[in-house]
Backbone as CSV, one residue per row, in Angstrom:
resi,resn,N_x,N_y,N_z,CA_x,CA_y,CA_z,C_x,C_y,C_z
1,MET,82.061,81.151,56.052,83.027,82.025,55.984,84.093,81.504,54.653
2,ALA,84.086,82.835,54.417,84.905,82.423,52.763,86.759,82.526,53.292
3,ALA,87.471,81.851,52.370,88.856,81.609,53.259,89.143,82.815,52.451
4,ILE,90.283,83.540,53.045,91.023,84.777,52.667,91.801,84.373,51.557
5,ALA,93.034,83.051,51.859,93.801,82.253,50.981,93.636,81.272,50.942
6,SER,93.458,80.729,49.633,92.861,79.254,49.461,94.192,78.318,49.357
7,SER,94.707,77.573,50.484,95.434,76.613,51.003,94.627,75.653,51.425
8,PRO,94.322,74.849,51.036,93.224,73.976,51.951,94.139,72.526,52.844
9,LEU,95.021,72.443,52.359,95.901,71.359,52.828,96.492,72.236,54.229
10,ARG,96.959,73.524,54.042,97.357,74.200,55.134,96.419,74.719,56.071
11,GLY,94.964,74.734,56.009,93.938,75.023,56.738,93.238,73.617,57.682
12,ILE,93.472,72.179,56.825,93.144,71.429,57.672,94.095,70.729,58.388
13,LEU,95.445,71.220,58.045,96.703,70.833,59.240,96.527,71.616,60.396
14,MET,95.929,72.908,60.115,95.656,73.666,61.301,94.353,73.552,61.956
15,LYS,93.437,72.777,61.436,92.238,72.318,62.181,92.680,71.174,63.020
16,VAL,93.087,70.324,62.476,93.629,68.843,63.179,94.512,69.365,64.148
17,ALA,95.385,70.456,63.969,96.302,71.345,65.207,95.212,71.435,66.242
18,SER,94.611,72.419,65.832,93.412,73.121,66.982,92.688,71.874,67.783
19,VAL,92.543,70.700,66.841,91.621,69.699,67.572,92.743,69.247,68.496
20,THR,93.725,68.755,68.425,94.830,68.177,69.248,94.939,69.105,70.186
21,VAL,95.065,70.058,70.300,95.622,70.744,71.503,94.171,70.791,72.460
22,PHE,93.109,71.368,71.762,91.970,71.063,72.751,91.542,69.829,73.296
23,VAL,92.263,68.841,72.876,92.058,67.226,73.389,93.069,67.500,74.399
24,GLY,94.171,68.211,74.410,95.140,68.056,75.273,94.589,68.933,76.458
25,MET,94.129,69.998,76.233,93.352,70.843,76.997,92.471,70.094,78.007
26,GLN,91.689,69.289,77.371,90.934,68.343,77.903,91.360,67.288,78.666
27,ALA,92.468,66.820,78.333,93.030,65.931,79.432,93.566,66.293,80.596
28,CYS,94.333,68.005,80.366,95.050,68.375,81.424,93.976,68.379,82.728
29,ILE,92.748,68.893,82.257,91.693,69.355,82.992,91.093,67.798,83.966
30,LYS,91.339,66.999,83.302,90.979,65.787,83.509,91.864,65.033,84.783
31,LEU,93.210,65.828,84.427,94.204,65.091,85.275,94.424,65.972,86.534
32,ALA,93.812,67.154,86.359,94.220,68.208,87.633,93.002,68.475,87.990
33,GLY,91.842,68.318,87.675,90.483,68.662,88.014,89.647,68.468,88.824
34,SER,90.062,66.928,89.224,89.226,66.024,90.072,88.827,66.620,91.700
35,GLY,87.863,66.901,91.815,87.927,67.394,93.154,87.693,68.799,93.021
36,MET,87.940,69.457,91.889,88.332,71.248,91.682,86.922,71.717,91.699
37,PRO,86.648,72.933,92.349,85.208,73.587,91.881,85.409,73.767,90.081
38,THR,84.369,73.622,89.987,84.042,73.905,88.161,84.217,75.602,88.089
39,GLY,84.186,76.464,88.884,84.328,77.898,88.899,85.646,78.115,88.699
40,GLN,86.871,77.320,89.520,88.141,77.297,89.522,88.706,76.900,88.173
41,ILE,88.208,75.852,87.765,88.883,75.369,86.514,88.404,76.434,85.391
42,THR,87.289,76.767,85.102,86.805,77.722,84.219,87.564,79.133,84.529
43,PHE,88.302,79.593,85.361,89.015,80.542,85.571,90.353,80.361,85.039
44,TYR,91.039,79.417,85.426,92.356,79.177,84.850,92.196,78.712,83.494
45,ARG,91.153,78.122,82.836,91.224,77.791,81.473,91.306,79.290,80.728
46,SER,90.444,80.283,81.178,89.935,81.536,80.568,90.965,82.325,80.506
47,ALA,91.425,82.636,81.780,92.915,83.431,82.154,93.898,83.112,81.337
48,PHE,94.678,81.815,81.639,95.693,81.251,80.761,95.445,81.458,79.257
49,ALA,94.212,81.511,78.890,94.000,81.319,77.204,94.450,82.791,76.959
50,ILE,94.257,83.998,77.745,94.148,85.275,77.525,95.810,85.143,76.916
51,VAL,96.963,84.997,77.428,98.232,85.073,76.882,98.474,84.844,75.601
52,PRO,98.317,83.514,74.996,98.401,83.463,73.672,97.540,84.101,72.694
53,ILE,96.246,84.661,73.233,95.302,85.693,72.274,96.153,86.675,72.214
54,LEU,96.667,87.164,73.272,96.964,88.564,73.156,98.293,88.766,72.182
55,ALA,98.895,87.609,72.238,100.305,87.540,71.348,100.449,87.807,70.537
56,TYR,99.427,86.470,70.018,98.731,86.649,68.755,98.294,87.582,67.650
57,LEU,97.135,88.417,68.451,96.734,89.769,68.303,97.821,90.567,68.086
58,ALA,98.869,90.762,68.778,99.836,91.792,68.955,100.682,92.006,67.640
59,MET,101.076,90.398,67.131,101.398,89.654,66.533,100.943,90.169,64.719
60,ARG,99.505,90.187,64.673,99.024,90.657,63.779,98.476,92.187,63.833
61,GLY,98.813,92.923,64.522,98.811,94.369,64.895,97.395,94.622,64.727
62,ASP,96.281,93.459,65.326,95.062,93.459,65.718,94.810,94.480,67.244
63,LEU,95.823,94.217,68.277,95.775,94.387,69.442,94.405,95.367,69.721
64,ARG,95.009,96.717,69.346,94.165,97.687,69.484,92.812,97.538,69.552
65,SER,92.704,97.367,67.898,91.168,97.192,67.573,90.645,96.293,67.861
66,ALA,91.054,95.365,68.507,90.311,94.188,69.218,89.601,94.460,70.490
67,PHE,89.896,95.736,71.169,89.105,96.411,72.291,88.000,97.332,72.064
68,GLN,87.983,97.652,70.655,86.887,98.509,70.232,85.536,97.483,69.996
69,THR,84.561,97.709,70.716,83.283,97.332,70.799,82.236,98.056,70.042
70,LYS,81.163,97.594,69.566,79.967,98.452,69.489,78.846,97.960,70.352
71,ASN,79.097,96.494,70.942,78.038,95.747,71.366,78.282,95.159,72.395
72,PRO,78.663,95.918,73.447,79.039,95.219,74.802,78.247,94.182,75.738
73,LEU,77.230,94.830,75.244,75.717,93.746,76.074,75.852,92.582,75.325
74,GLY,76.276,92.453,74.078,76.153,91.383,73.389,77.155,90.341,73.682
75,HIS,78.253,90.952,74.121,79.620,89.989,74.465,79.572,89.696,75.662
76,LEU,78.710,90.524,76.813,78.320,89.892,78.124,77.537,88.826,77.755
77,LYS,76.320,88.934,76.984,75.590,88.040,77.078,76.024,86.922,76.865
78,ARG,77.133,86.568,75.422,77.732,85.594,75.123,78.677,84.950,76.210
79,GLY,79.110,85.822,76.995,80.083,85.203,78.072,79.030,84.898,78.970
80,LEU,77.916,85.370,79.573,77.244,84.289,80.677,76.924,83.149,80.124
81,ILE,76.344,83.153,78.596,76.288,81.782,78.469,77.521,80.781,77.864
82,GLY,78.455,81.567,77.246,79.573,80.851,77.157,80.195,80.417,78.673
83,VAL,80.363,80.825,79.630,80.702,80.634,80.995,80.244,79.414,81.788
84,ALA,78.888,79.568,81.551,77.808,78.355,81.831,78.143,77.404,81.031
85,ALA,78.219,77.268,79.835,78.814,76.181,79.042,79.648,75.486,79.444
86,MET,80.940,76.289,79.584,82.394,75.912,79.884,82.266,75.175,81.428
87,GLY,81.907,75.570,81.907,81.755,75.268,83.579,81.093,74.106,83.953
88,ILE,79.777,73.821,83.145,79.230,72.657,83.158,79.704,71.343,82.441
89,GLY,80.184,72.275,81.357,80.741,71.055,80.270,82.326,70.438,81.206
90,PHE,82.863,71.198,81.990,84.262,70.817,82.686,83.941,70.114,83.849
91,TYR,82.568,70.504,84.329,82.029,69.366,85.602,81.735,67.851,84.797
92,GLY,81.080,67.715,83.726,81.004,66.586,83.333,82.268,65.769,82.637
93,LEU,83.368,66.398,82.141,84.354,65.803,81.485,85.038,65.214,82.915
94,VAL,85.093,65.879,84.203,85.920,65.427,84.975,85.393,64.190,85.479
95,LEU,84.097,63.851,85.212,83.105,62.727,85.771,83.082,61.483,84.657
96,LEU,83.327,61.878,83.822,82.879,61.107,82.168,84.677,60.366,81.691
97,PRO,84.638,58.954,81.342,85.499,59.104,80.313,85.484,60.291,79.473
98,LEU,87.164,60.270,79.085,86.970,61.088,78.002,86.429,61.053,76.661
99,PRO,86.433,59.711,76.121,86.066,59.388,74.646,84.191,59.725,74.644
100,ASP,83.720,59.350,75.790,82.422,59.870,76.178,81.876,61.062,76.095
101,ALA,82.388,61.853,76.826,82.530,63.461,77.044,82.796,64.064,75.605
102,ILE,83.793,63.775,75.036,83.829,64.172,73.765,82.849,63.902,72.587
103,ALA,82.381,62.785,72.734,81.414,62.048,71.618,79.458,62.682,71.957
104,ILE,79.654,62.951,73.367,78.469,63.498,73.721,78.075,65.062,73.564
105,GLY,79.335,65.584,73.678,79.627,67.104,73.397,79.364,67.336,71.754
106,TYR,79.625,66.390,70.932,79.242,66.396,69.595,77.534,66.884,69.384
107,ALA,76.687,66.871,70.356,75.657,67.072,70.180,75.343,68.484,69.890
108,MET,76.404,69.480,70.328,76.148,70.935,70.138,76.004,71.388,68.982
109,PRO,76.438,71.026,67.842,76.018,71.544,66.405,74.811,70.819,65.726
110,LEU,74.254,69.893,66.433,73.034,69.313,65.818,72.160,70.314,66.969
111,LEU,72.213,70.515,68.077,71.414,71.368,68.597,71.303,72.829,68.150
112,ALA,72.775,73.568,67.492,72.760,74.847,67.021,71.587,75.098,65.802
113,VAL,71.649,73.789,65.055,70.662,73.375,63.711,69.224,73.792,64.345
114,VAL,68.710,73.050,65.312,67.609,73.063,66.125,67.156,74.821,66.567
115,PHE,67.879,75.462,67.116,67.871,76.453,67.850,67.901,77.457,66.710
116,ALA,68.705,77.533,65.748,68.548,78.480,64.582,67.058,78.432,64.247
117,ALA,66.519,77.518,63.609,65.376,77.023,63.323,64.203,77.775,64.279
118,VAL,64.397,77.850,65.483,63.459,78.024,66.533,63.306,79.546,66.661
119,PHE,64.833,79.821,66.964,65.174,81.184,67.624,65.429,82.086,66.577
120,LEU,65.899,82.052,65.509,66.214,82.701,64.313,65.313,82.740,63.334
121,ARG,64.451,81.806,63.291,63.544,81.462,61.900,63.945,81.015,60.897
122,GLU,65.521,80.555,60.650,66.067,80.016,59.640,65.053,78.849,59.101
123,THR,65.188,78.793,57.773,64.930,77.728,57.003,65.778,76.199,57.273
124,VAL,64.975,75.435,58.026,65.756,73.837,57.994,64.503,72.992,57.211
125,ARG,65.253,72.268,56.200,64.446,71.395,55.337,64.578,70.336,55.793
126,ALA,63.884,68.831,55.165,63.938,67.647,55.792,65.156,67.107,55.585
127,TYR,66.163,67.256,54.915,67.374,66.697,54.931,68.263,67.140,56.504
128,ARG,68.445,68.155,56.467,69.338,68.520,57.581,68.069,68.155,59.065
129,TRP,66.524,67.958,59.141,66.015,67.588,60.257,66.171,66.219,60.505
130,THR,66.374,65.552,59.527,66.559,63.759,59.244,67.895,63.790,59.753
131,ALA,68.818,64.999,59.279,70.367,64.292,59.892,70.252,64.956,61.320
132,VAL,69.863,65.987,62.024,69.711,66.184,63.311,69.428,65.442,63.962
133,PHE,67.995,64.709,63.771,67.431,63.411,64.454,68.322,62.270,64.494
134,VAL,68.732,62.043,63.598,69.579,60.476,63.467,71.104,61.023,64.529
135,GLY,71.245,62.271,64.409,72.468,62.224,65.248,72.277,62.308,66.682
136,LEU,70.980,63.122,66.996,70.732,62.751,68.459,70.010,61.434,69.207
137,VAL,69.448,60.808,68.146,69.577,59.368,68.106,70.746,58.918,68.539
138,GLY,72.008,59.235,67.808,73.446,58.775,68.324,73.730,59.078,69.520
139,VAL,73.800,60.285,69.711,73.995,60.848,71.450,73.317,60.058,72.049
140,MET,71.824,59.508,72.078,71.242,59.181,73.223,71.944,57.474,73.391
141,ILE,72.313,57.164,72.015,72.885,55.884,72.167,74.190,55.831,73.104
142,ILE,75.255,56.826,73.039,75.932,57.010,73.906,75.645,57.231,75.479
143,SER,74.659,57.949,75.597,74.316,58.553,76.603,73.230,57.635,77.594
144,TRP,72.333,57.016,76.762,71.565,56.043,77.378,71.927,54.779,78.620
145,PRO,73.352,54.044,78.413,73.773,53.300,79.292,73.961,54.232,80.602
146,LYS,74.307,55.368,80.516,74.255,56.042,81.871,73.347,56.627,82.422
147,LEU,71.971,56.965,81.652,71.109,57.773,82.527,69.918,56.649,82.585
148,THR,70.127,55.342,82.289,68.786,54.451,82.175,68.603,54.657,83.794
149,LEU,67.401,54.337,84.138,66.964,54.084,85.466,66.946,52.564,85.987
150,PHE,67.427,51.657,85.022,67.462,50.176,84.976,68.700,49.850,85.697
151,SER,69.958,50.872,85.632,71.092,50.436,86.277,70.783,50.263,87.598
152,GLU,72.033,49.964,88.655,71.634,49.813,90.270,72.180,51.520,90.588
153,GLN,72.464,52.322,89.979,72.388,53.477,90.584,71.432,54.459,89.878
154,GLY,70.973,54.253,88.567,70.167,55.081,87.922,70.728,56.238,87.870
155,PHE,69.939,57.405,87.666,70.405,58.826,87.672,70.954,59.319,88.408
156,GLY,71.702,58.929,89.885,72.341,59.153,90.918,73.446,58.720,90.728
157,SER,74.342,58.006,89.364,75.715,57.583,89.411,76.377,58.410,88.696
158,THR,77.497,58.835,89.402,78.772,59.545,88.478,78.319,59.854,87.272
159,ALA,78.585,58.487,86.619,78.190,58.639,84.786,77.018,59.549,84.659
160,ALA,75.852,59.467,85.133,74.900,59.811,84.872,74.916,61.235,84.884
161,THR,75.314,61.639,86.177,75.435,63.194,86.422,76.562,63.644,85.234
162,GLY,77.495,63.236,84.852,78.416,63.944,83.945,77.834,63.916,82.820
163,ALA,77.197,62.851,82.243,76.220,62.455,81.172,75.639,63.914,80.565
164,LEU,74.710,63.939,81.839,73.859,65.299,81.718,74.249,66.537,81.865
165,ALA,75.595,66.592,82.540,76.131,67.770,82.773,76.532,68.152,81.070
166,VAL,77.443,67.573,80.435,77.936,67.279,79.133,76.616,67.786,77.926
167,LEU,75.740,67.134,78.310,74.631,67.242,77.568,73.861,68.812,77.672
168,ILE,73.617,69.301,79.127,73.323,70.318,79.362,74.179,71.612,78.320
169,SER,75.673,71.235,79.075,76.820,72.131,78.286,76.573,72.254,76.575
170,ALA,76.465,70.949,76.357,76.086,71.114,74.708,75.033,72.035,74.263
171,GLY,73.812,72.149,74.914,72.743,73.001,74.544,73.153,74.449,75.091
172,LEU,74.143,74.706,75.882,74.304,76.050,76.158,75.119,76.426,75.339
173,GLY,76.067,75.620,74.881,77.133,76.018,73.897,76.259,76.090,72.432
174,ALA,75.516,75.451,71.923,74.927,75.802,70.761,74.223,77.221,70.974
175,ALA,73.465,77.507,72.166,73.063,79.001,72.232,74.102,79.909,72.214
176,ALA,75.388,79.693,72.726,76.575,80.421,72.403,76.768,80.842,71.355
177,MET,76.581,79.710,70.211,76.822,79.782,68.881,76.049,80.575,68.328
178,LEU,74.747,80.377,68.397,73.835,81.858,67.993,74.166,83.230,68.336
179,GLN,74.712,83.102,69.678,74.861,84.594,69.769,75.868,84.799,69.302
180,VAL,77.017,84.308,69.070,78.490,84.666,68.144,77.886,85.032,66.979
181,ARG,76.647,84.289,66.089,76.744,84.830,64.391,75.781,86.059,64.755
182,GLN,74.924,86.344,65.784,74.452,87.688,65.881,75.590,88.325,66.046
183,LEU,76.854,88.457,66.938,77.945,89.606,66.851,78.578,89.398,65.559
184,VAL,78.770,88.678,64.813,80.042,88.596,63.694,78.823,89.320,62.660
185,LYS,77.979,90.105,63.024,77.479,90.701,62.005,78.048,92.251,62.168
186,GLU,78.807,92.790,63.214,78.761,94.057,63.543,80.507,94.009,64.337
187,GLU,80.739,92.726,64.387,81.824,92.774,65.430,83.311,91.638,64.787
188,LYS,84.847,92.205,65.014,85.415,91.572,64.667,85.461,89.991,65.481
189,THR,86.060,89.191,64.158,86.724,88.010,65.430,87.294,87.862,66.469
190,ALA,88.350,88.771,66.061,89.347,89.191,66.985,88.918,89.780,68.497
191,THR,87.794,90.336,68.185,86.907,91.114,69.500,86.352,90.459,70.330
192,ILE,85.931,89.229,69.432,84.921,88.425,70.092,85.667,86.991,70.761
193,VAL,86.855,87.088,70.145,87.570,85.766,71.193,88.296,86.726,72.289
194,LEU,88.756,87.889,72.141,89.284,88.490,73.208,88.481,89.109,74.522
195,PHE,87.059,89.190,73.851,86.177,89.557,74.784,85.513,88.601,75.706
196,PHE,85.456,87.671,75.110,84.976,86.223,75.646,86.006,85.747,76.832
197,SER,87.131,85.645,76.433,88.567,85.094,77.441,88.005,86.182,78.814
198,LEU,88.021,87.470,78.242,88.219,88.536,79.421,86.885,88.397,80.650
199,THR,85.708,88.385,79.557,84.441,88.063,80.537,84.617,87.020,80.853
200,ALA,84.435,85.455,80.416,84.845,84.560,81.090,85.568,84.643,82.357
201,SER,86.934,85.215,82.278,87.911,85.322,83.504,87.361,85.943,84.583
202,LEU,86.707,87.066,84.263,85.873,87.665,85.053,85.033,87.141,86.072
203,LEU,83.843,86.418,85.397,82.779,86.186,85.764,83.461,84.862,86.811
204,SER,84.108,83.766,86.530,84.603,82.796,86.989,85.213,83.186,88.064
205,ALA,85.877,84.464,87.997,86.910,84.415,89.358,85.795,84.887,90.414
206,VAL,84.606,85.387,90.527,83.598,85.534,91.443,83.564,84.418,92.226
207,THR,83.521,83.178,91.385,83.320,81.962,92.417,84.571,81.740,93.262
208,TRP,85.443,82.469,93.205,86.517,82.136,94.665,85.464,82.594,95.795
209,PHE,84.993,83.675,95.985,84.173,83.664,97.254,83.145,82.508,97.878
210,PHE,83.137,81.391,96.719,82.300,80.336,97.325,83.459,79.268,97.384
211,GLY,84.935,79.161,97.539,85.575,78.731,98.237,86.664,77.893,96.723
212,TRP,87.675,78.005,96.662,88.439,77.143,95.690,89.544,76.517,96.411
213,GLN,90.194,75.513,95.838,91.269,74.529,96.450,92.520,75.350,96.489
214,VAL,93.522,74.800,97.357,94.860,75.450,97.303,95.417,74.237,96.237
215,LEU,96.174,74.657,95.432,96.275,73.684,94.289,98.139,73.499,94.486
216,SER,98.581,72.300,94.199,99.767,71.743,94.224,100.399,72.403,92.841
217,TRP,101.765,72.508,93.133,102.349,73.229,91.986,101.874,72.468,90.416
218,GLU,102.075,71.030,90.637,101.807,70.309,89.589,100.263,70.399,89.101
219,ALA,98.894,70.454,89.899,97.726,70.927,89.565,97.807,72.477,89.005
220,LEU,98.316,73.293,89.346,98.704,74.593,88.642,99.092,74.515,87.352
221,GLY,100.081,73.927,87.290,100.820,73.920,86.044,100.312,73.380,85.217
222,LEU,99.281,72.151,85.301,98.139,71.604,84.191,97.299,72.506,83.932
223,MET,96.572,73.108,85.051,95.543,74.106,84.861,96.062,75.346,83.955
224,ALA,97.357,75.659,84.023,97.809,76.694,83.281,98.212,76.505,81.786
225,LEU,98.744,74.992,81.586,98.557,74.459,80.280,97.336,74.376,79.533
226,ALA,96.464,73.828,80.332,94.901,73.802,79.818,94.478,74.724,79.297
227,GLY,94.568,76.334,79.940,94.200,77.367,79.535,94.999,78.021,78.356
228,PHE,96.591,77.704,78.402,97.266,77.970,76.948,96.690,77.242,75.816
229,PHE,96.605,75.765,76.151,96.021,75.100,75.381,94.706,75.394,74.613
230,GLY,93.653,76.013,75.427,92.352,76.808,74.759,92.608,77.735,73.846
231,GLY,93.490,78.588,74.687,93.805,79.740,73.805,94.649,79.528,72.352
232,LEU,95.781,78.640,72.738,96.324,78.282,71.217,95.621,77.567,70.365
233,GLY,94.333,76.470,70.662,93.380,76.066,69.810,92.353,76.935,69.038
234,GLN,92.102,78.153,69.734,91.087,79.087,68.979,92.098,79.899,68.141
235,ILE,92.954,80.598,68.374,93.922,80.830,67.170,94.329,79.713,66.223
236,LEU,94.608,78.517,66.381,94.811,77.752,65.404,93.456,77.408,64.693
237,LEU,92.178,77.427,65.138,90.977,77.341,64.725,90.743,78.444,63.705
238,THR,90.758,79.719,64.321,90.703,80.814,63.414,91.674,81.118,62.164
239,GLU,92.586,80.475,62.321,93.710,80.451,61.180,93.066,79.405,60.264
240,SER,92.732,78.299,60.653,92.363,77.342,59.681,91.549,77.751,58.616
241,TYR,90.251,78.616,59.120,89.212,79.311,58.281,89.996,80.401,57.463
242,ARG,90.817,80.906,57.897,91.642,81.886,56.987,92.043,81.239,55.325
243,HIS,92.280,80.083,55.906,93.163,79.122,54.716,92.421,78.311,53.843
244,ALA,91.119,77.773,54.178,90.191,77.100,53.668,88.724,76.901,53.755
245,ASP,87.687,76.781,53.335,86.408,76.954,53.766,86.066,76.101,54.501
246,VAL,85.057,76.419,55.377,84.598,75.898,56.347,84.119,74.359,56.174
247,SER,83.210,74.286,54.895,82.844,72.906,54.444,84.152,71.887,54.457
248,THR,85.762,72.759,54.141,86.518,71.690,54.195,87.108,71.248,55.343
249,VAL,87.249,72.345,56.162,88.040,71.985,57.371,87.134,71.094,58.310
250,ALA,85.864,71.490,58.627,85.068,71.492,59.572,84.715,69.824,59.748
251,PRO,84.566,68.924,59.026,84.681,67.642,59.207,85.877,66.696,60.296
252,PHE,86.907,67.686,60.096,88.004,66.995,60.515,87.995,67.349,62.148
253,GLU,86.790,67.877,62.716,86.322,68.529,63.970,86.393,66.897,64.608
254,TYR,86.069,65.769,64.074,85.856,64.792,64.558,86.672,63.930,64.666
255,THR,87.913,64.507,64.524,89.400,63.453,64.674,89.606,63.501,65.661
256,SER,88.575,64.511,66.700,88.936,64.367,68.219,88.421,63.365,69.015
257,ILE,87.434,62.350,68.454,87.083,61.266,68.916,88.352,59.893,69.055
258,ILE,89.026,60.385,67.808,90.250,59.201,67.835,91.391,59.593,68.706
259,LEU,91.849,60.676,68.680,92.421,61.315,69.712,92.285,60.949,71.190
260,GLY,91.038,61.552,71.410,90.515,61.346,72.488,90.817,60.082,72.904
261,SER,89.934,59.107,72.418,90.360,57.719,72.802,91.806,57.168,72.995
262,MET,92.856,57.809,72.512,94.077,57.214,72.240,94.763,57.936,73.822
263,ILE,94.570,59.541,74.324,95.035,59.856,75.309,94.240,59.092,76.433
264,ALA,92.990,59.031,76.349,92.353,58.411,77.428,92.696,57.000,77.849
265,TYR,93.072,55.844,76.804,93.923,55.007,77.154,95.537,54.977,77.698
266,LEU,95.778,56.010,76.973,97.413,56.125,77.623,97.178,56.604,79.034
267,LEU,96.504,57.865,79.693,96.779,58.151,80.592,95.838,57.947,81.807
268,PHE,94.506,57.414,81.154,93.363,57.218,82.160,93.036,55.481,82.188
269,ASP,93.999,55.188,81.170,93.297,53.657,81.216,91.677,53.441,80.983
270,GLU,91.190,54.444,79.813,89.869,54.295,79.775,89.697,53.665,78.004
271,VAL,88.668,52.933,78.076,88.806,51.864,76.714,87.327,52.629,76.159
272,PRO,86.815,53.170,75.058,85.903,53.439,74.716,84.999,52.132,74.699
273,THR,83.593,52.214,74.940,82.574,51.015,74.898,82.451,50.761,73.528
274,MET,81.591,49.846,72.914,80.831,49.496,71.788,80.055,50.626,71.423
275,THR,79.349,50.918,72.416,78.363,51.981,72.350,78.462,53.096,72.202
276,THR,79.741,53.709,72.987,80.311,54.577,72.681,80.679,54.847,71.232
277,LEU,81.167,53.758,70.728,81.799,53.994,69.067,80.639,54.054,68.223
278,ALA,79.640,53.173,68.854,78.510,52.972,67.436,77.966,54.437,67.652
279,GLY,77.541,55.209,68.764,76.542,56.147,68.775,77.761,57.283,68.248
280,ALA,78.769,57.485,68.547,79.894,58.479,67.935,79.902,58.492,66.619
281,ALA,80.049,57.025,65.563,79.720,56.990,64.080,78.549,57.473,64.111
282,ILE,77.778,57.006,64.445,76.407,57.586,63.916,76.066,59.010,64.207
283,VAL,76.421,59.858,65.583,76.608,61.506,65.556,77.626,61.763,64.092
284,VAL,78.791,61.700,64.145,80.042,62.158,63.115,79.178,62.003,61.694
285,GLY,78.568,60.936,61.461,77.883,60.624,60.267,76.831,62.003,59.902
286,ALA,75.877,62.176,60.657,75.211,63.038,60.837,75.685,64.397,60.642
287,GLY,76.778,64.555,61.573,77.389,66.275,61.439,78.015,66.371,60.142
288,ILE,78.510,65.449,59.669,79.254,65.357,58.232,78.417,65.637,57.226
289,PHE,77.078,65.074,57.201,76.087,65.190,56.237,75.676,66.352,56.262
290,ILE,75.362,67.192,57.463,75.126,68.520,57.676,75.806,69.708,57.475
291,ILE,77.245,69.394,57.541,78.234,70.342,56.861,78.161,70.173,55.075
292,TYR,78.031,69.161,54.608,77.852,68.930,53.398,76.539,69.488,52.892
293,ARG,75.514,69.404,53.681,74.148,70.099,52.855,74.365,71.600,52.921
294,GLU,75.134,72.468,53.796,75.388,73.616,54.236,76.278,74.217,52.842
295,HIS,77.060,73.558,52.578,77.967,73.499,51.685,77.273,73.546,50.227
296,GLN,76.335,72.755,50.318,75.723,72.858,48.940,74.472,73.945,48.754
297,LEU,73.958,74.175,49.834,72.784,75.146,49.887,73.585,76.602,49.924
298,GLY,75.016,76.994,50.178,75.832,78.051,49.974,75.973,77.982,48.604
299,LEU,76.314,76.959,48.018,76.795,77.122,46.578,75.515,77.469,45.884
300,GLU,74.003,77.058,46.149,73.238,77.647,45.602,72.752,78.656,45.806
301,ARG,73.069,79.280,47.085,72.786,80.724,47.076,73.615,81.903,46.598
302,ARG,74.960,81.147,46.404,75.994,81.943,45.825,75.690,82.053,43.971
303,ALA,74.970,81.298,43.627,74.612,81.082,42.226,73.589,81.892,41.948
304,ALA,72.671,81.718,42.785,70.942,82.576,42.831,71.716,83.936,42.689
305,ARG,72.699,84.391,43.458,72.839,85.837,43.594,73.666,86.156,42.112
306,LYS,74.288,85.636,41.525,75.139,85.957,40.387,74.031,85.562,39.610
307,ALA,73.033,84.643,39.171,71.810,84.880,38.118,71.438,85.955,38.282
308,ALA,70.975,86.452,39.849,70.702,88.064,39.796,70.875,89.253,39.335
309,THR,72.357,89.198,39.552,72.918,90.400,39.003,73.333,90.855,37.727
310,PRO,72.292,91.791,37.423,72.496,92.493,36.193,73.887,92.234,35.364
311,GLN,74.197,91.917,34.219,75.191,91.608,33.573,75.435,92.781,32.178
312,GLY,76.555,93.390,32.174,76.864,94.192,31.327,76.286,95.963,31.505
């Protein structure tokens, strides 16, 4: 995505701000979400996100056009996959230490490369395949101590369930990314963001029939804040790409492991293990390499198109 205005520093600051509020969202869910049905968590996260999104669209004058779509079935498909990814991810988040959940979630962009090659027939060369393999090894380094059968509880442990949930969520999130890539060919970003929040709210509201908790005012406030943070984070993320290229701001996604570790220590007395830190370093390195490689390929494609354009 090309930046509308070239202001890399502003783009980076907005990206870091978006990462910060997304980590804040995760912290709020961990604080309030213990024992809460995942459908209920997903509803509050999605419904309260609509408030800042609508305000943002109204401020930009895009509110009316955001409701216009050429592909309602595509939005529904994206919503179904996204809601599943969100709900399963929140379930894992509540069960895992925050740094572990964040680090395992880094598998999503790696899996997106694999899915793009398999389902969209995109060309993925040896460099990116190698980076994906190395990154997934890093994810397994983080996950294996929780998933191993040689521990006392094995796959029946809470940590194992949480790790599996976050891994499944990453896979579904990668599938949702592919669906978004199909939607952006004919839909506005504002439409995609708004329709997802509305679809997620409606789909998750159905889980009320399976039983929701009666929340305390504190828990309700935390979930409302989580939703607001989610919507605000989406806005900041969108704006970051208006001011700088994707390859410039994307690596700053990985500041979330630093912020998550700080919040985990301060709020939950959680300290990341050496295994988590080592695995996260490998995943981050692989992710940054893929971003760099995508940037280089983009430059090559633009140069090729320019060379192919008749001059004079």
